[in-house]
Amino acid sequence: MQRPKRELECGELLHGHPCPPLALGLRAGHAALGALETPRAVERELFAMVEVGGDHYGQGFADGVQVATGCTFGKDLIVRVPHGKLGLTLVDQRRRRAVRVAVRGEVDEALESSEWFRVCEARGQPWAPVPDEVLEPLLGFVRATAEDRLFSVSPVFPMELEDGTPSFRTVPCDACGDRVLLPYVRERGEARLCLRCAERRALPPR
Ligand SMILES: [Zn+2]
Ligand SMILES: [Zn+2]
């Protein structure tokens, strides 16, 4: 059982602190990988959609999904579909199929009736520092509970998302000098401009 511990540490590094939503995101990622029978993304094999909104207490869920699945912000392999839920849809781009994993209501209820949640809610901060003796039992609960009791997992269904071709060439902007990836260059007369400089040039003179 080394993997979960190491992953939680990686998650902590990424997310900034350990918390139950982070632990749930890790397990949700693995549940989705398991249902799709695929390993985590080394390159662009997968794509993740998480349903937490920007104002959801469970932000850690999205970071857990990134660590478990390899669908990272840096690889542009994760988006929010903000529905205010602890839910994940993971797409296997090669086999053109996907699965949705959602935290069960009873698990949400267990979290939300915990001392951890009470402290966070009272302070208005899901990252409020709580003592280990408050946090540990909840992390233990997420680690130890069987997958099918934590999540409802949909049947695998057909799905494929567009995936752009990467560009490798940059040129300098004629106005500011920044090097810009070619698809982001705009031609204005003779000049090749970055988006910011092209926008400025389009503004009417004050
Ligand atoms: Zn957190
Ligand atoms: Zn520029």
mmCIF file of C-alpha atoms and ligand atoms in Angstrom:
data_model
loop_
_atom_site.group_PDB
_atom_site.id
_atom_site.type_symbol
_atom_site.label_atom_id
_atom_site.label_comp_id
_atom_site.label_asym_id
_atom_site.label_seq_id
_atom_site.Cartn_x
_atom_site.Cartn_y
_atom_site.Cartn_z
ATOM 1 C CA MET A 1 0.000 0.000 0.000
ATOM 2 C CA GLN A 2 2.892 2.385 -0.711
ATOM 3 C CA ARG A 3 1.278 4.001 -3.727
ATOM 4 C CA PRO A 4 -1.587 5.749 -1.887
ATOM 5 C CA LYS A 5 0.766 7.235 0.705
ATOM 6 C CA ARG A 6 3.215 8.494 -1.921
ATOM 7 C CA GLU A 7 0.398 9.870 -4.006
ATOM 8 C CA LEU A 8 -1.096 11.685 -1.048
ATOM 9 C CA GLU A 9 2.328 13.267 -0.478
ATOM 10 C CA CYS A 10 2.527 14.294 -4.151
ATOM 11 C CA GLY A 11 -0.997 15.626 -3.867
ATOM 12 C CA GLU A 12 -0.044 17.605 -0.792
ATOM 13 C CA LEU A 13 2.891 19.146 -2.646
ATOM 14 C CA LEU A 14 0.652 20.147 -5.524
ATOM 15 C CA HIS A 15 -2.374 21.214 -3.496
ATOM 16 C CA GLY A 16 -0.574 22.782 -0.533
ATOM 17 C CA HIS A 17 -2.141 20.726 2.292
ATOM 18 C CA PRO A 18 -3.685 17.315 2.903
ATOM 19 C CA CYS A 19 -7.500 17.279 2.981
ATOM 20 C CA PRO A 20 -10.351 14.790 2.469
ATOM 21 C CA PRO A 21 -11.351 16.156 -0.965
ATOM 22 C CA LEU A 22 -7.755 15.674 -2.159
ATOM 23 C CA ALA A 23 -7.803 12.074 -0.923
ATOM 24 C CA LEU A 24 -11.179 11.525 -2.612
ATOM 25 C CA GLY A 25 -9.881 12.975 -5.895
ATOM 26 C CA LEU A 26 -6.961 10.528 -5.836
ATOM 27 C CA ARG A 27 -9.309 7.597 -5.313
ATOM 28 C CA ALA A 28 -11.816 8.874 -7.888
ATOM 29 C CA GLY A 29 -8.979 9.091 -10.433
ATOM 30 C CA HIS A 30 -8.035 5.474 -9.742
ATOM 31 C CA ALA A 31 -11.663 4.345 -9.897
ATOM 32 C CA ALA A 32 -11.967 5.941 -13.352
ATOM 33 C CA LEU A 33 -8.659 4.457 -14.563
ATOM 34 C CA GLY A 34 -9.804 1.063 -13.321
ATOM 35 C CA ALA A 35 -13.180 1.279 -15.056
ATOM 36 C CA LEU A 36 -11.509 2.298 -18.320
ATOM 37 C CA GLU A 37 -8.784 -0.336 -17.821
ATOM 38 C CA THR A 38 -6.112 2.178 -18.718
ATOM 39 C CA PRO A 39 -2.912 3.355 -17.018
ATOM 40 C CA ARG A 40 -2.474 7.035 -16.088
ATOM 41 C CA ALA A 41 -1.656 9.525 -18.858
ATOM 42 C CA VAL A 42 2.022 9.648 -19.798
ATOM 43 C CA GLU A 43 1.263 11.899 -22.743
ATOM 44 C CA ARG A 44 -2.203 12.895 -23.983
ATOM 45 C CA GLU A 45 -3.991 9.559 -23.737
ATOM 46 C CA LEU A 46 -6.681 10.812 -21.346
ATOM 47 C CA PHE A 47 -8.763 13.899 -20.599
ATOM 48 C CA ALA A 48 -10.508 14.793 -17.329
ATOM 49 C CA MET A 49 -13.573 16.902 -16.610
ATOM 50 C CA VAL A 50 -14.172 17.734 -12.967
ATOM 51 C CA GLU A 51 -17.496 19.053 -11.743
ATOM 52 C CA VAL A 52 -16.343 21.162 -8.768
ATOM 53 C CA GLY A 53 -16.867 24.879 -9.289
ATOM 54 C CA GLY A 54 -14.309 27.543 -8.362
ATOM 55 C CA ASP A 55 -16.272 28.193 -5.148
ATOM 56 C CA HIS A 56 -16.647 24.548 -4.086
ATOM 57 C CA TYR A 57 -15.100 23.571 -0.746
ATOM 58 C CA GLY A 58 -13.775 20.458 -2.464
ATOM 59 C CA GLN A 59 -11.099 22.065 -4.668
ATOM 60 C CA GLY A 60 -8.667 19.383 -3.563
ATOM 61 C CA PHE A 61 -10.733 16.840 -5.520
ATOM 62 C CA ALA A 62 -9.501 18.306 -8.823
ATOM 63 C CA ASP A 63 -5.882 18.246 -7.663
ATOM 64 C CA GLY A 64 -6.220 14.624 -6.561
ATOM 65 C CA VAL A 65 -7.578 13.753 -10.000
ATOM 66 C CA GLN A 66 -4.562 15.431 -11.622
ATOM 67 C CA VAL A 67 -2.076 13.460 -9.522
ATOM 68 C CA ALA A 68 -3.821 10.107 -9.974
ATOM 69 C CA THR A 69 -4.588 10.346 -13.692
ATOM 70 C CA GLY A 70 -1.709 12.472 -15.038
ATOM 71 C CA CYS A 71 -4.350 14.763 -16.588
ATOM 72 C CA THR A 72 -2.643 17.951 -15.506
ATOM 73 C CA PHE A 73 -3.259 21.642 -16.043
ATOM 74 C CA GLY A 74 0.173 21.880 -17.669
ATOM 75 C CA LYS A 75 -0.735 19.280 -20.301
ATOM 76 C CA ASP A 76 -4.100 21.043 -20.793
ATOM 77 C CA LEU A 77 -5.835 17.768 -19.996
ATOM 78 C CA ILE A 78 -8.301 18.917 -17.350
ATOM 79 C CA VAL A 79 -11.246 21.319 -17.299
ATOM 80 C CA ARG A 80 -13.935 22.297 -14.851
ATOM 81 C CA VAL A 81 -17.526 21.717 -15.759
ATOM 82 C CA PRO A 82 -18.761 23.703 -12.765
ATOM 83 C CA HIS A 83 -21.813 21.871 -11.454
ATOM 84 C CA GLY A 84 -20.900 22.064 -7.781
ATOM 85 C CA LYS A 85 -20.400 18.291 -7.461
ATOM 86 C CA LEU A 86 -17.563 15.984 -6.527
ATOM 87 C CA GLY A 87 -17.715 14.274 -9.908
ATOM 88 C CA LEU A 88 -15.242 13.304 -12.602
ATOM 89 C CA THR A 89 -15.600 12.220 -16.199
ATOM 90 C CA LEU A 90 -12.442 10.643 -17.559
ATOM 91 C CA VAL A 91 -12.053 10.162 -21.303
ATOM 92 C CA ASP A 92 -9.771 7.545 -22.861
ATOM 93 C CA GLN A 93 -8.867 9.362 -26.083
ATOM 94 C CA ARG A 94 -7.312 6.349 -27.787
ATOM 95 C CA ARG A 95 -10.228 3.994 -27.234
ATOM 96 C CA ARG A 96 -12.777 6.812 -27.569
ATOM 97 C CA ARG A 97 -14.666 6.045 -24.435
ATOM 98 C CA ALA A 98 -15.293 7.559 -21.044
ATOM 99 C CA VAL A 99 -16.627 6.941 -17.578
ATOM 100 C CA ARG A 100 -18.183 9.164 -14.920
ATOM 101 C CA VAL A 101 -17.262 8.688 -11.284
ATOM 102 C CA ALA A 102 -19.263 10.537 -8.626
ATOM 103 C CA VAL A 103 -18.778 10.620 -4.874
ATOM 104 C CA ARG A 104 -21.740 8.927 -3.189
ATOM 105 C CA GLY A 105 -24.152 11.113 -1.237
ATOM 106 C CA GLU A 106 -23.469 9.215 1.988
ATOM 107 C CA VAL A 107 -19.771 10.032 1.663
ATOM 108 C CA ASP A 108 -20.510 13.729 1.125
ATOM 109 C CA GLU A 109 -22.732 13.554 4.195
ATOM 110 C CA ALA A 110 -20.028 11.854 6.242
ATOM 111 C CA LEU A 111 -17.525 14.572 5.286
ATOM 112 C CA GLU A 112 -19.980 17.361 5.901
ATOM 113 C CA SER A 113 -20.923 16.121 9.338
ATOM 114 C CA SER A 114 -17.264 15.871 10.405
ATOM 115 C CA GLU A 115 -15.297 18.099 12.747
ATOM 116 C CA TRP A 116 -12.992 18.965 9.809
ATOM 117 C CA PHE A 117 -15.928 20.347 7.819
ATOM 118 C CA ARG A 118 -17.348 22.207 10.812
ATOM 119 C CA VAL A 119 -14.032 23.988 11.409
ATOM 120 C CA CYS A 120 -13.587 24.810 7.708
ATOM 121 C CA GLU A 121 -17.140 26.061 7.317
ATOM 122 C CA ALA A 122 -16.968 28.162 10.489
ATOM 123 C CA ARG A 123 -13.781 29.834 9.229
ATOM 124 C CA GLY A 124 -15.102 30.108 5.700
ATOM 125 C CA GLN A 125 -11.936 28.391 4.432
ATOM 126 C CA PRO A 126 -11.649 24.823 3.179
ATOM 127 C CA TRP A 127 -7.898 25.088 3.789
ATOM 128 C CA ALA A 128 -8.244 26.025 7.459
ATOM 129 C CA PRO A 129 -5.519 24.242 9.437
ATOM 130 C CA VAL A 130 -7.067 21.537 11.592
ATOM 131 C CA PRO A 131 -5.307 19.334 14.150
ATOM 132 C CA ASP A 132 -4.058 15.938 12.965
ATOM 133 C CA GLU A 133 -6.466 14.144 15.273
ATOM 134 C CA VAL A 134 -9.349 15.792 13.385
ATOM 135 C CA LEU A 135 -7.952 15.267 9.895
ATOM 136 C CA GLU A 136 -6.388 11.793 10.163
ATOM 137 C CA PRO A 137 -9.569 9.791 10.818
ATOM 138 C CA LEU A 138 -11.188 11.313 7.730
ATOM 139 C CA LEU A 139 -8.163 10.661 5.518
ATOM 140 C CA GLY A 140 -8.120 7.119 6.929
ATOM 141 C CA PHE A 141 -11.835 6.741 6.117
ATOM 142 C CA VAL A 142 -11.238 7.788 2.489
ATOM 143 C CA ARG A 143 -8.183 5.506 2.203
ATOM 144 C CA ALA A 144 -9.842 2.468 3.760
ATOM 145 C CA THR A 145 -13.399 2.553 2.386
ATOM 146 C CA ALA A 146 -14.117 0.210 -0.517
ATOM 147 C CA GLU A 147 -14.257 1.923 -3.896
ATOM 148 C CA ASP A 148 -17.879 0.997 -4.586
ATOM 149 C CA ARG A 149 -18.930 2.510 -1.269
ATOM 150 C CA LEU A 150 -17.138 5.785 -2.026
ATOM 151 C CA PHE A 151 -18.276 6.232 -5.629
ATOM 152 C CA SER A 152 -20.959 5.458 -8.107
ATOM 153 C CA VAL A 153 -19.271 4.555 -11.367
ATOM 154 C CA SER A 154 -21.209 4.815 -14.635
ATOM 155 C CA PRO A 155 -21.031 2.217 -17.371
ATOM 156 C CA VAL A 156 -18.262 3.004 -19.875
ATOM 157 C CA PHE A 157 -19.740 5.046 -22.753
ATOM 158 C CA PRO A 158 -18.464 6.259 -26.143
ATOM 159 C CA MET A 159 -16.797 9.697 -26.117
ATOM 160 C CA GLU A 160 -13.961 11.445 -27.910
ATOM 161 C CA LEU A 161 -12.693 15.015 -27.635
ATOM 162 C CA GLU A 162 -10.863 17.110 -30.184
ATOM 163 C CA ASP A 163 -7.154 17.264 -29.526
ATOM 164 C CA GLY A 164 -5.158 20.002 -31.269
ATOM 165 C CA THR A 165 -1.842 19.388 -32.994
ATOM 166 C CA PRO A 166 1.013 20.863 -30.971
ATOM 167 C CA SER A 167 3.027 23.717 -32.508
ATOM 168 C CA PHE A 168 6.773 24.031 -32.071
ATOM 169 C CA ARG A 169 7.749 27.282 -33.848
ATOM 170 C CA THR A 170 7.935 30.738 -32.310
ATOM 171 C CA VAL A 171 8.670 34.167 -33.827
ATOM 172 C CA PRO A 172 9.329 37.510 -32.138
ATOM 173 C CA CYS A 173 6.484 40.059 -31.909
ATOM 174 C CA ASP A 174 7.471 43.133 -33.962
ATOM 175 C CA ALA A 175 6.148 45.473 -31.256
ATOM 176 C CA CYS A 176 7.179 44.029 -27.873
ATOM 177 C CA GLY A 177 9.818 41.498 -28.877
ATOM 178 C CA ASP A 178 8.283 38.582 -26.925
ATOM 179 C CA ARG A 179 8.601 35.274 -28.756
ATOM 180 C CA VAL A 180 5.180 33.920 -29.665
ATOM 181 C CA LEU A 181 3.996 30.511 -30.789
ATOM 182 C CA LEU A 182 2.966 30.806 -34.461
ATOM 183 C CA PRO A 183 -0.816 30.156 -34.133
ATOM 184 C CA TYR A 184 -0.968 33.115 -31.725
ATOM 185 C CA VAL A 185 0.694 35.614 -34.107
ATOM 186 C CA ARG A 186 -1.540 38.202 -35.858
ATOM 187 C CA GLU A 187 -0.476 39.964 -39.039
ATOM 188 C CA ARG A 188 -1.233 43.700 -39.149
ATOM 189 C CA GLY A 189 0.048 45.101 -42.456
ATOM 190 C CA GLU A 190 3.748 44.295 -42.510
ATOM 191 C CA ALA A 191 3.911 43.629 -38.785
ATOM 192 C CA ARG A 192 3.645 40.302 -36.997
ATOM 193 C CA LEU A 193 2.219 40.937 -33.549
ATOM 194 C CA CYS A 194 1.440 39.023 -30.370
ATOM 195 C CA LEU A 195 -2.221 39.032 -29.323
ATOM 196 C CA ARG A 196 -1.713 41.745 -26.712
ATOM 197 C CA CYS A 197 0.034 44.121 -29.136
ATOM 198 C CA ALA A 198 -2.506 43.352 -31.894
ATOM 199 C CA GLU A 199 -5.319 44.219 -29.486
ATOM 200 C CA ARG A 200 -3.652 47.475 -28.489
ATOM 201 C CA ARG A 201 -3.240 48.451 -32.101
ATOM 202 C CA ALA A 202 -6.948 47.803 -32.718
ATOM 203 C CA LEU A 203 -7.962 50.273 -29.969
ATOM 204 C CA PRO A 204 -9.113 53.693 -31.172
ATOM 205 C CA PRO A 205 -6.623 56.488 -30.330
ATOM 206 C CA ARG A 206 -7.533 58.341 -27.121
HETATM 207 ZN ZN ZN B 1 -7.781 21.106 0.246
HETATM 208 ZN ZN ZN B 2 3.814 41.964 -28.569
#
